[in-house]
XYZ file of C-alpha atoms in Angstrom:
736
model
C 37.670 -3.374 -28.075
C 36.090 0.051 -27.821
C 36.899 0.426 -24.154
C 40.604 0.443 -25.011
C 40.042 3.809 -26.640
C 39.146 5.199 -23.234
C 42.852 5.467 -22.498
C 42.558 8.850 -24.157
C 39.985 9.962 -21.590
C 40.272 13.569 -20.473
C 37.583 14.819 -18.065
C 36.707 18.299 -16.880
C 36.557 18.967 -13.157
C 32.984 19.232 -11.935
C 31.659 20.725 -8.691
C 32.159 18.359 -5.791
C 29.206 16.113 -5.027
C 28.078 16.715 -1.471
C 28.969 13.777 0.731
C 26.157 12.137 2.635
C 26.402 13.561 6.175
C 24.554 10.573 7.613
C 27.241 8.019 6.750
C 28.886 6.415 9.757
C 31.804 4.028 9.849
C 31.876 0.756 11.700
C 34.279 -2.161 11.556
C 31.562 -4.647 12.337
C 31.597 -6.941 9.321
C 35.078 -8.470 9.546
C 34.064 -12.075 9.206
C 36.871 -14.203 7.846
C 37.590 -13.851 4.130
C 37.344 -17.103 2.184
C 39.604 -17.957 -0.773
C 37.519 -19.582 -3.509
C 40.021 -20.069 -6.344
C 43.376 -21.845 -6.163
C 44.298 -21.565 -9.820
C 48.064 -20.833 -10.131
C 47.175 -18.454 -12.940
C 44.981 -15.374 -12.448
C 41.295 -15.424 -11.695
C 39.130 -12.275 -11.822
C 35.713 -10.802 -12.654
C 33.818 -12.822 -10.039
C 30.052 -13.195 -9.818
C 27.852 -14.812 -7.149
C 24.228 -15.786 -6.508
C 22.312 -17.395 -3.656
C 19.321 -19.682 -4.018
C 16.341 -17.594 -2.793
C 14.732 -20.779 -1.453
C 17.816 -22.232 0.209
C 20.186 -20.047 2.259
C 22.717 -22.881 2.291
C 23.151 -22.830 -1.511
C 25.631 -20.317 -2.941
C 27.245 -20.490 -6.388
C 30.021 -18.183 -7.591
C 31.963 -18.055 -10.840
C 34.858 -16.155 -12.371
C 37.422 -16.004 -15.127
C 39.850 -18.883 -14.688
C 42.899 -18.245 -16.880
C 43.977 -21.817 -17.444
C 43.503 -22.380 -21.167
C 46.559 -23.232 -23.293
C 46.102 -19.993 -25.239
C 46.385 -18.057 -21.975
C 42.733 -17.013 -21.993
C 39.930 -17.819 -19.586
C 37.157 -20.268 -19.183
C 34.645 -20.158 -16.344
C 35.514 -21.450 -12.899
C 32.523 -22.337 -10.702
C 32.587 -22.366 -6.877
C 29.716 -23.985 -4.999
C 28.772 -24.050 -1.324
C 26.022 -26.170 0.183
C 26.596 -25.047 3.773
C 25.953 -21.331 3.600
C 29.454 -20.361 2.556
C 31.498 -22.247 5.119
C 33.216 -24.270 2.399
C 33.242 -24.270 -1.409
C 34.026 -26.810 -4.099
C 35.375 -25.714 -7.494
C 35.059 -26.904 -11.087
C 35.601 -25.636 -14.652
C 33.005 -25.280 -17.388
C 33.975 -26.365 -20.897
C 34.159 -23.919 -23.756
C 31.326 -24.015 -26.277
C 32.394 -25.694 -29.495
C 34.031 -23.406 -31.996
C 34.998 -20.681 -29.523
C 38.413 -19.819 -28.110
C 37.576 -18.477 -24.641
C 34.758 -17.164 -22.429
C 34.493 -13.927 -20.520
C 32.288 -11.633 -18.396
C 30.539 -14.192 -16.168
C 27.256 -13.186 -14.460
C 25.179 -15.670 -12.438
C 21.669 -15.627 -10.975
C 19.239 -18.093 -9.372
C 15.455 -18.365 -9.634
C 12.701 -19.740 -7.395
C 12.941 -23.238 -8.898
C 16.451 -24.265 -7.783
C 17.848 -23.228 -11.161
C 21.002 -21.235 -11.837
C 21.988 -19.534 -15.062
C 25.595 -18.509 -15.679
C 25.782 -16.031 -18.553
C 28.841 -14.758 -20.364
C 30.341 -14.162 -23.761
C 32.061 -16.741 -25.963
C 34.795 -15.260 -28.170
C 36.273 -16.322 -31.505
C 39.755 -15.040 -32.172
C 39.253 -13.954 -35.746
C 39.980 -10.619 -37.314
C 38.041 -8.796 -36.116
C 37.093 -10.775 -32.993
C 33.551 -12.045 -32.760
C 31.560 -12.878 -29.639
C 28.170 -14.296 -28.769
C 26.159 -14.299 -25.544
C 25.968 -17.754 -23.934
C 24.447 -19.322 -20.805
C 25.231 -22.435 -18.838
C 22.190 -23.884 -17.131
C 21.818 -25.768 -13.831
C 18.563 -27.401 -12.760
C 19.940 -29.163 -9.659
C 20.749 -26.203 -7.407
C 24.147 -25.575 -8.977
C 25.498 -29.101 -8.632
C 25.968 -29.514 -12.396
C 25.736 -27.236 -15.407
C 24.728 -27.936 -18.984
C 26.902 -27.250 -21.973
C 26.775 -23.675 -23.175
C 23.548 -22.506 -24.830
C 23.941 -19.826 -27.480
C 21.733 -16.811 -26.699
C 22.789 -14.371 -29.422
C 23.748 -16.121 -32.632
C 27.204 -15.382 -33.979
C 26.413 -14.277 -37.505
C 29.861 -13.046 -38.540
C 30.572 -9.680 -40.099
C 32.488 -8.542 -37.070
C 29.669 -8.763 -34.507
C 30.975 -8.607 -30.958
C 28.349 -8.960 -28.214
C 29.852 -7.730 -24.964
C 29.327 -6.973 -21.259
C 26.079 -8.836 -20.713
C 24.083 -8.813 -17.494
C 21.576 -11.454 -16.352
C 18.545 -11.310 -14.065
C 15.713 -13.688 -13.189
C 12.200 -12.577 -12.294
C 11.921 -14.163 -8.842
C 8.938 -12.426 -7.264
C 6.325 -15.139 -6.593
C 3.394 -12.841 -7.427
C 4.879 -11.454 -10.639
C 2.968 -12.374 -13.818
C 6.341 -13.116 -15.433
C 7.920 -15.063 -12.561
C 10.622 -17.382 -13.890
C 11.506 -15.260 -16.913
C 15.215 -14.664 -17.457
C 16.584 -11.518 -19.082
C 19.997 -10.722 -20.552
C 21.014 -7.238 -21.653
C 24.244 -6.611 -23.535
C 26.120 -4.304 -25.882
C 26.481 -5.230 -29.547
C 29.532 -3.784 -31.296
C 29.674 -3.881 -35.091
C 31.672 -2.294 -37.891
C 34.972 -3.099 -36.218
C 33.457 -1.929 -32.918
C 32.700 1.541 -34.179
C 28.944 1.002 -33.840
C 27.291 0.197 -30.507
C 23.781 -0.757 -29.403
C 22.114 -2.105 -26.212
C 19.941 -5.205 -26.779
C 17.794 -7.398 -24.544
C 16.839 -11.044 -24.874
C 14.486 -13.005 -22.677
C 13.755 -16.633 -21.936
C 10.425 -17.929 -20.698
C 11.552 -21.529 -20.155
C 14.345 -21.184 -17.641
C 17.086 -20.379 -20.139
C 16.596 -23.203 -22.634
C 15.514 -20.953 -25.487
C 15.776 -17.223 -26.006
C 13.518 -14.834 -27.873
C 14.952 -12.541 -30.539
C 16.741 -9.438 -29.340
C 14.746 -6.317 -28.473
C 16.604 -3.068 -29.224
C 16.934 -0.901 -26.142
C 18.891 1.809 -27.923
C 19.333 2.622 -31.589
C 22.626 1.797 -33.267
C 25.104 4.569 -32.459
C 27.985 5.177 -34.829
C 31.249 6.237 -33.249
C 30.695 8.696 -30.417
C 28.624 8.841 -28.349
C 28.618 5.103 -27.666
C 26.724 2.815 -25.268
C 28.157 0.119 -23.014
C 27.921 -1.319 -19.543
C 24.244 -2.338 -19.426
C 22.453 -3.792 -16.422
C 19.048 -5.466 -16.200
C 16.919 -5.886 -13.076
C 13.331 -6.963 -12.373
C 10.807 -5.188 -10.139
C 8.225 -6.742 -7.795
C 5.453 -6.711 -10.400
C 7.577 -8.056 -13.239
C 8.802 -4.650 -14.431
C 12.021 -5.003 -16.426
C 14.558 -2.197 -16.063
C 17.537 -1.881 -18.391
C 20.215 0.722 -17.629
C 23.371 1.699 -19.483
C 26.019 4.408 -19.754
C 25.824 6.508 -22.909
C 28.141 9.264 -24.038
C 31.596 10.205 -25.168
C 34.809 10.630 -23.239
C 33.754 13.902 -21.649
C 29.973 13.736 -21.319
C 28.052 10.623 -20.305
C 24.552 9.834 -19.082
C 23.142 7.108 -16.858
C 20.149 6.028 -18.962
C 17.267 3.676 -18.207
C 14.174 2.194 -19.859
C 11.341 0.192 -18.346
C 9.094 -2.593 -19.631
C 5.800 -3.535 -17.992
C 4.971 -6.458 -20.301
C 7.793 -8.836 -19.471
C 10.434 -7.315 -21.740
C 8.380 -7.320 -24.939
C 8.211 -3.537 -25.280
C 9.880 -0.689 -23.450
C 8.918 2.840 -22.496
C 10.892 5.988 -23.229
C 14.506 6.510 -22.287
C 14.931 8.398 -19.004
C 18.144 10.054 -17.877
C 18.954 9.188 -14.285
C 21.932 11.524 -14.026
C 24.825 12.981 -15.954
C 28.065 11.087 -15.320
C 31.639 12.285 -15.270
C 33.461 9.109 -16.208
C 36.268 7.863 -14.018
C 39.412 7.951 -16.190
C 40.023 4.626 -17.848
C 43.354 4.556 -16.014
C 43.865 6.251 -12.663
C 47.632 6.355 -13.013
C 47.708 10.160 -12.622
C 46.074 9.709 -9.218
C 47.899 6.536 -8.141
C 51.151 6.160 -10.129
C 51.504 2.497 -9.128
C 48.256 1.565 -10.908
C 47.999 0.636 -14.586
C 44.750 -1.376 -14.695
C 41.650 -0.120 -16.492
C 38.566 1.153 -14.633
C 35.577 1.301 -17.034
C 32.427 3.061 -15.800
C 29.262 0.964 -15.968
C 25.658 1.312 -14.769
C 24.350 -0.809 -11.901
C 20.748 -1.269 -10.741
C 18.859 -2.935 -7.917
C 15.144 -3.032 -7.087
C 13.480 -3.462 -3.699
C 11.225 -6.514 -4.081
C 11.140 -7.219 -0.335
C 8.423 -9.663 0.516
C 9.207 -10.852 4.058
C 8.583 -7.773 6.136
C 7.435 -5.167 3.641
C 10.153 -2.547 3.327
C 9.024 1.071 3.559
C 10.829 1.511 0.236
C 9.156 -1.387 -1.553
C 9.591 -1.147 -5.363
C 12.279 1.558 -5.057
C 14.775 1.389 -7.928
C 18.403 2.140 -7.035
C 20.962 3.364 -9.581
C 24.649 3.241 -8.600
C 27.769 4.242 -10.504
C 31.314 5.506 -10.057
C 31.874 9.183 -10.803
C 34.806 11.548 -11.154
C 33.050 14.884 -10.742
C 35.251 15.822 -7.765
C 38.413 14.808 -9.652
C 38.520 11.686 -7.506
C 36.589 8.465 -8.001
C 33.590 8.123 -5.681
C 30.405 6.062 -5.577
C 27.105 7.832 -6.256
C 23.507 6.704 -5.885
C 20.153 7.933 -7.120
C 16.789 6.275 -6.594
C 13.284 6.378 -8.034
C 9.969 5.668 -6.346
C 7.784 5.998 -9.429
C 9.057 3.204 -11.639
C 12.049 5.083 -13.003
C 10.186 8.171 -14.206
C 11.882 10.619 -11.834
C 15.086 10.273 -9.845
C 16.519 11.730 -6.676
C 19.514 14.036 -6.709
C 22.652 11.844 -6.672
C 24.268 11.467 -3.250
C 27.604 10.059 -2.140
C 27.548 6.457 -0.965
C 31.142 6.191 0.231
C 32.562 8.498 2.874
C 36.183 7.972 1.919
C 38.550 10.945 2.163
C 38.450 13.116 -0.916
C 41.909 12.212 -2.177
C 41.070 8.506 -2.411
C 39.807 6.371 -5.273
C 36.596 4.343 -4.916
C 35.422 2.299 -7.884
C 33.746 -0.860 -9.216
C 30.522 -0.496 -7.200
C 27.953 -3.276 -7.053
C 24.513 -2.805 -5.486
C 22.106 -5.431 -4.198
C 18.874 -5.218 -2.226
C 17.510 -7.890 0.078
C 14.365 -9.485 -1.298
C 13.341 -10.053 2.304
C 14.006 -6.896 4.326
C 14.803 -4.308 1.678
C 18.312 -3.733 3.076
C 20.440 -2.048 0.410
C 24.156 -2.825 0.157
C 26.830 -1.331 -2.104
C 30.291 -2.879 -2.185
C 33.268 -1.259 -3.916
C 37.041 -1.148 -4.133
C 38.835 1.625 -2.256
C 42.390 2.615 -1.455
C 41.341 4.573 1.638
C 43.130 2.226 4.061
C 46.586 2.297 2.456
C 47.200 3.595 -1.048
C 48.133 2.006 -3.454
C 46.686 -1.098 -1.779
C 43.071 -2.113 -2.330
C 40.307 -3.124 0.046
C 36.637 -3.901 -0.405
C 34.187 -1.851 1.649
C 30.422 -2.157 2.036
C 27.918 0.651 2.487
C 24.737 -0.740 4.003
C 21.437 1.134 4.308
C 18.308 -0.022 6.084
C 16.382 3.198 5.315
C 16.321 3.216 1.538
C 19.657 4.900 0.920
C 19.086 7.831 3.278
C 21.872 6.774 5.616
C 24.655 4.215 5.286
C 26.830 2.228 7.613
C 30.288 1.870 6.070
C 32.289 -1.234 6.936
C 35.473 -2.861 5.714
C 34.911 -6.299 4.261
C 38.473 -7.384 3.467
C 40.598 -8.286 6.453
C 43.824 -7.756 4.472
C 44.734 -4.847 2.191
C 46.446 -6.139 -0.933
C 48.558 -4.856 -3.825
C 46.872 -5.261 -7.249
C 50.230 -5.499 -9.019
C 52.104 -8.712 -9.646
C 49.952 -10.523 -12.220
C 48.898 -9.418 -15.686
C 52.087 -7.398 -15.675
C 53.782 -5.446 -12.983
C 52.111 -3.058 -12.714
C 49.007 -5.100 -13.513
C 47.101 -3.967 -16.577
C 43.888 -5.866 -15.747
C 42.169 -6.897 -12.513
C 38.740 -7.500 -14.049
C 36.042 -4.944 -14.710
C 33.735 -5.555 -11.755
C 33.140 -7.230 -8.406
C 29.864 -8.755 -7.220
C 27.582 -9.430 -4.245
C 24.285 -11.117 -3.427
C 21.923 -11.386 -0.481
C 21.579 -14.747 1.249
C 17.955 -15.157 2.368
C 17.240 -15.647 6.080
C 16.158 -18.869 7.704
C 14.737 -19.701 11.091
C 18.264 -20.284 12.346
C 20.171 -17.444 10.688
C 19.452 -13.906 9.541
C 19.891 -12.678 6.009
C 23.503 -12.147 5.029
C 25.571 -10.530 2.321
C 27.956 -12.619 0.238
C 30.603 -10.542 -1.533
C 33.161 -11.766 -4.077
C 36.093 -9.827 -5.464
C 39.501 -10.199 -7.065
C 42.068 -10.260 -4.285
C 45.866 -10.005 -4.454
C 47.117 -10.997 -1.003
C 48.694 -14.240 -2.287
C 50.685 -12.421 -4.990
C 48.243 -13.791 -7.559
C 44.797 -12.691 -8.668
C 42.456 -14.932 -6.705
C 38.735 -14.920 -6.006
C 37.870 -14.255 -2.377
C 34.488 -14.199 -0.679
C 33.079 -12.864 2.557
C 29.822 -13.879 4.244
C 28.678 -10.906 6.306
C 25.833 -10.592 8.765
C 24.532 -7.141 7.963
C 21.504 -7.144 10.237
C 21.401 -5.104 13.403
C 22.487 -6.806 16.611
C 19.004 -6.650 18.097
C 16.303 -8.996 16.817
C 13.772 -7.917 14.240
C 10.164 -8.469 15.265
C 7.133 -7.940 13.058
C 3.698 -8.095 14.633
C 0.564 -9.160 12.875
C -1.643 -6.388 11.601
C -4.441 -4.893 13.650
C -7.312 -7.299 14.380
C -11.014 -6.459 14.575
C -13.645 -8.957 15.775
C -17.209 -8.891 17.060
C -18.134 -9.669 20.665
C -18.993 -13.162 21.838
C -22.799 -13.357 22.216
C -23.823 -12.247 25.689
C -20.308 -11.062 26.539
C -18.900 -7.551 26.638
C -15.811 -8.689 24.749
C -14.376 -11.770 23.060
C -11.628 -14.357 23.354
C -9.150 -13.528 20.590
C -6.413 -15.768 19.235
C -3.785 -14.027 17.103
C -0.752 -15.315 15.188
C 2.662 -14.994 16.810
C 4.944 -12.226 15.572
C 7.665 -12.922 13.018
C 11.122 -12.763 14.574
C 14.508 -12.795 12.849
C 17.581 -12.860 15.059
C 21.225 -13.608 14.494
C 21.174 -15.768 17.599
C 18.742 -18.724 17.467
C 16.100 -19.076 20.143
C 14.826 -15.528 20.513
C 12.438 -15.258 23.477
C 9.084 -13.856 22.411
C 6.294 -12.684 24.698
C 3.094 -10.767 24.051
C 0.789 -8.979 26.483
C -2.103 -9.662 26.641
C -1.292 -13.147 25.337
C -3.121 -14.784 22.481
C -6.311 -16.491 23.689
C -7.055 -13.812 26.285
C -10.468 -12.272 26.823
C -10.391 -8.824 25.241
C -13.033 -6.345 26.429
C -15.106 -4.371 23.983
C -13.072 -1.492 22.589
C -9.423 -1.243 21.502
C -6.646 -3.030 23.376
C -2.973 -2.607 22.481
C -0.974 -5.835 22.364
C 2.774 -5.386 22.856
C 5.161 -8.134 21.775
C 8.830 -8.282 22.739
C 11.593 -10.381 21.193
C 14.679 -10.755 23.372
C 17.986 -11.972 21.988
C 19.228 -14.819 24.241
C 22.821 -13.942 23.327
C 22.653 -10.465 24.779
C 21.881 -8.741 21.506
C 19.094 -6.650 22.981
C 15.407 -6.722 22.311
C 12.871 -5.408 19.881
C 9.244 -4.449 20.398
C 6.259 -4.300 18.117
C 2.612 -3.737 18.818
C -0.783 -3.998 17.250
C -4.371 -3.349 18.250
C -7.136 -5.821 18.966
C -10.508 -4.132 18.599
C -13.614 -5.942 19.834
C -16.727 -4.316 18.438
C -19.914 -4.660 20.484
C -22.274 -5.710 17.714
C -24.998 -7.112 20.011
C -28.043 -4.820 20.364
C -29.646 -4.355 23.804
C -32.993 -5.891 24.718
C -36.011 -3.748 25.611
C -39.497 -4.621 26.864
C -42.265 -2.007 26.900
C -45.203 -1.724 29.365
C -48.582 -3.114 28.310
C -51.025 -0.874 26.505
C -52.665 1.770 28.726
C -56.254 3.085 28.663
C -57.274 6.244 30.580
C -60.216 8.642 30.763
C -59.845 12.235 29.799
C -59.069 14.786 32.446
C -62.192 16.852 33.334
C -62.662 19.649 30.888
C -59.743 18.431 28.763
C -59.784 16.696 25.415
C -57.111 14.332 26.655
C -55.248 13.421 29.790
C -51.811 13.571 31.360
C -50.656 9.954 31.500
C -47.708 8.574 33.453
C -46.456 5.155 32.503
C -43.659 2.898 33.850
C -40.262 2.902 32.069
C -39.378 0.038 29.731
C -37.233 -2.818 30.962
C -33.773 -2.819 29.266
C -30.650 -5.028 29.431
C -27.390 -5.383 27.442
C -24.210 -7.439 27.311
C -22.197 -4.278 28.167
C -22.815 -1.640 30.847
C -24.168 1.775 30.041
C -27.409 1.008 28.225
C -29.975 3.848 28.306
C -33.564 4.169 27.187
C -35.907 6.908 26.058
C -39.553 7.006 25.008
C -41.534 9.345 22.788
C -43.907 10.795 23.863
C -42.417 10.794 27.336
C -44.196 9.638 30.455
C -46.158 12.539 32.010
C -46.978 13.993 28.622
C -50.478 15.193 27.734
C -52.071 12.578 25.493
C -55.015 13.624 23.302
C -58.220 11.683 23.157
C -57.665 8.680 20.978
C -54.826 6.162 20.606
C -51.168 7.319 20.670
C -48.236 4.979 19.919
C -45.252 5.360 22.238
C -41.898 4.162 20.823
C -39.146 3.372 23.294
C -35.496 2.980 22.224
C -32.674 1.299 24.130
C -29.155 2.463 23.160
C -25.975 0.808 24.413
C -22.529 2.355 24.765
C -21.534 1.109 21.307
C -24.493 2.777 19.629
C -26.486 -0.412 19.011
C -30.234 0.134 19.394
C -33.446 -1.818 19.900
C -37.015 -0.540 20.018
C -40.419 -1.532 21.325
C -43.784 0.204 21.364
C -47.137 0.314 23.128
C -50.265 2.480 23.001
C -51.881 4.959 25.340
C -55.597 5.304 24.648
C -57.482 8.246 26.214
C -61.236 7.796 26.148
C -63.483 10.896 26.144
C -66.033 10.077 28.853
C -67.270 13.638 29.373
C -70.669 14.453 27.866
C -71.191 17.740 26.039
C -73.205 20.558 27.680
C -76.355 21.810 25.902
C -78.642 24.712 26.941
C -82.014 25.091 25.267
C -83.682 28.486 24.822
C -86.593 29.481 27.081
C -90.091 28.477 26.064
C -91.258 30.362 22.984
C -94.760 31.832 22.404
C -95.509 33.261 18.972
C -98.507 34.287 16.966
C -99.543 32.388 13.981
C -98.220 33.377 10.593
C -100.764 35.314 8.527
C -103.205 33.098 6.829
C -101.949 29.972 8.558
C -102.810 27.874 11.536
C -99.276 27.969 12.872
C -95.898 29.579 12.522
C -92.370 28.863 11.344
C -90.137 29.189 14.396
C -86.314 29.474 14.554
C -84.170 28.787 17.597
C -80.615 27.763 18.540
C -79.478 25.870 21.653
C -76.084 26.648 23.195
C -73.636 23.662 23.038
C -70.099 23.215 24.530
C -67.770 20.237 25.052
C -64.296 19.376 26.338
C -63.372 18.274 22.796
C -63.870 20.280 19.616
C -66.773 20.170 17.255
C -69.712 18.728 19.170
C -72.907 18.494 17.143
C -76.604 18.874 18.028
C -80.007 18.319 16.610
C -83.529 19.271 17.815
C -86.831 17.618 17.271
C -88.710 19.408 15.799
C -85.791 21.250 14.249
C -85.330 24.958 14.111
C -87.176 26.479 11.159
C -89.955 23.906 11.319
C -93.702 24.869 11.040
C -95.236 24.684 14.438
C -99.059 24.342 14.602
C -101.325 26.383 16.843
C -100.932 25.309 20.339
C -97.943 24.122 22.367
C -95.310 21.820 20.907
C -92.460 20.337 23.059
C -88.948 20.546 21.485
C -86.086 18.204 22.519
C -82.439 19.051 21.585
C -79.595 16.526 21.776
C -75.829 17.381 21.764
C -73.379 14.625 20.662
C -69.535 14.757 20.812
C -67.014 12.831 18.692
C -66.879 10.041 21.227
C -70.621 9.530 21.166
C -71.373 11.135 24.512
C -74.797 12.907 24.520
C -76.766 15.449 26.500
C -80.353 16.709 26.009
C -82.499 19.652 26.899
C -86.078 20.643 26.059
C -88.394 23.625 25.845
C -91.877 24.469 24.442
C -93.027 26.392 21.439
C -96.606 27.828 21.710
C -98.338 29.295 18.689
C -101.406 31.440 19.353
C -103.934 33.124 17.082
C -103.746 36.905 16.628
C -106.792 39.423 17.052
C -107.074 40.426 13.432
C -105.669 37.472 11.846
C -102.496 39.248 10.984
C -99.219 37.984 11.972
C -97.876 39.060 15.290
C -94.388 40.429 15.858
C -91.663 37.633 16.248
C -88.410 37.704 18.095
C -84.924 37.936 16.692
C -84.383 34.238 16.760
C -86.812 33.712 13.915
C -89.819 34.928 12.083
C -91.636 34.986 15.337
C -90.489 36.641 18.509
C -89.064 34.481 21.177
C -91.710 35.655 23.693
C -94.694 34.948 21.413
C -96.920 37.216 23.466
C -99.570 39.141 21.469
C -100.192 42.816 22.099
C -103.174 43.689 24.233
C -106.408 44.299 22.194
C -107.441 47.933 21.592
C -110.567 49.332 23.161
C -113.681 49.745 20.984
C -116.207 52.434 21.335
C -118.607 51.887 24.172
C -116.810 48.745 24.959
C -117.600 47.105 21.809
C -114.955 44.792 20.746
C -113.089 46.167 17.857
C -109.783 44.317 17.511
C -106.478 46.112 18.146
C -103.625 46.179 15.766
C -101.705 43.422 17.540
C -103.951 40.701 16.357
C -107.224 39.206 16.918
C -108.643 36.854 19.443
């Protein structure tokens, strides 16, 4: 196959990737390794999955080299007790094929497992199709092989598939299964990444969707990986390039794998040499460089890195094989600068990484082979991050270092092309765990070993409910609040949980912090979480105003200063205040004024009432009439037109008056009484009176009248002039 050509690999030395300074080493995992396979012939390329609904159900598979032609079929290893023990069985070859290879297994939310692989025909050139075995009874039995990619001849070789279920309950494509793979044609000179999907649990498969174009010769594509995001996003990654320059590439689909967006480069890759013999002379097995993905779909606690996509690969940029990681928080559009996952010494070889992320907590784990303990022996290590790949805890999984030589030649020329891991979901009794499977050599054979590791911290994990907001109980300055208990996960059953104040307590109005503590009964420490209970006072105060008030005006004032009693107020909480407008003691004008009083409690709730203050104008206006008026008659008349004006004042504006007879009337000869009446706006009246006397002049001409009218206000005629010898000739002032 094409990967055999990688023996010619020659790589330039690149600048050393900066190691992650936050990595720490612990030897905390060391649970007992479990041997899964007992085949006297080699077993390698293991895969494993855990039922997301049942932490007791684990199914692994691998190559089992037991066929008469010396090739492999699939061995299956099943545990129904959380990995304490496993049973084993073999799956039959599909009809017409000579052997199977490259097993990858996954489980969905419906107790179904799919085991994917390739089925190979030994013809010239070899041909291979993608197949799946299907279990609908939690891994107890598997169907015969189902052909995914039809073998159509002409030298088609479908290779290195990867399988993933959509197992997010809220995803619109939940239950879909996806398989990505490389198709080699033209005697393996052409390469292309394809994807097929099943919407019925693996029974049927839609036609292949091209992820890359067909590439002829170099560069080539191989080593694809498919993963599913929390909203059904489908990510397909692969390695593309030649022997010197390679790229970690990725594409994303948001419609369930029907169409894909543009190709994005995660990072350049310096391939690990296909054989590391120059670094470790005792080694002769191949080490192909593939792309690996994982997505944070955590739904139990809500990881801070929810939906983060992790890309992991082996790299030789420091002239030694190390594990690198990059991640994306925007759906694979942009990627972080690659950082070192392992913290092995520089002159060590670290390869075959596999990354998985807990669908519950978001814990990210990367397992890999390393010779850091004792070269040329191999161990499996795990790098575990609970902060999204910022820091890692490095632990040794294998409890025995082993020599890869002894089978498939000595030195061995093949130990498989990958190892595998999966997260076991938590239960009420046990925390989430990591199950790792790898090819181990401690027995002198290639065997499949597993390790079930508790990767959670020793202290419990406690998650409080979110903040709670309620209204007050009527008539109470607070409320009785019942809240759900916190979620607690602990490696030791029976965590002791207490909250203060406890659920069902009376919470006063305002914000109260509730603190909950989970204590590990096995001495593993404690964990604390808190939330806030806010009781809003939504009950307005009550207010009662005084009765309406009536008052007389203050003397000389068009109104009165009125004092009134304060309103009566009450509230369910202390601190209620009241105010009225206009305020008591204000000057109120004559007429009716509405007073509005408002009660305001400490929470800002308000109530209002109102009443009226009526000021009656009881003060009569003041009117002054002119003095009596005497005038002479107008010429040629028996009377005179007389004008006059009384003086009027009042405590309120605009009093009016009228006189009878009115000013400007014709007054006859003689004396006429005049009465004047002043009236204010409230109807109060005052009167005055005077006399108007009209007399006849001496010569019949009009006499002189005062300034108030045609006739003088005095009305007195001039004295008559003296005639000669006393004879009565009239004077100029008038006539008698």
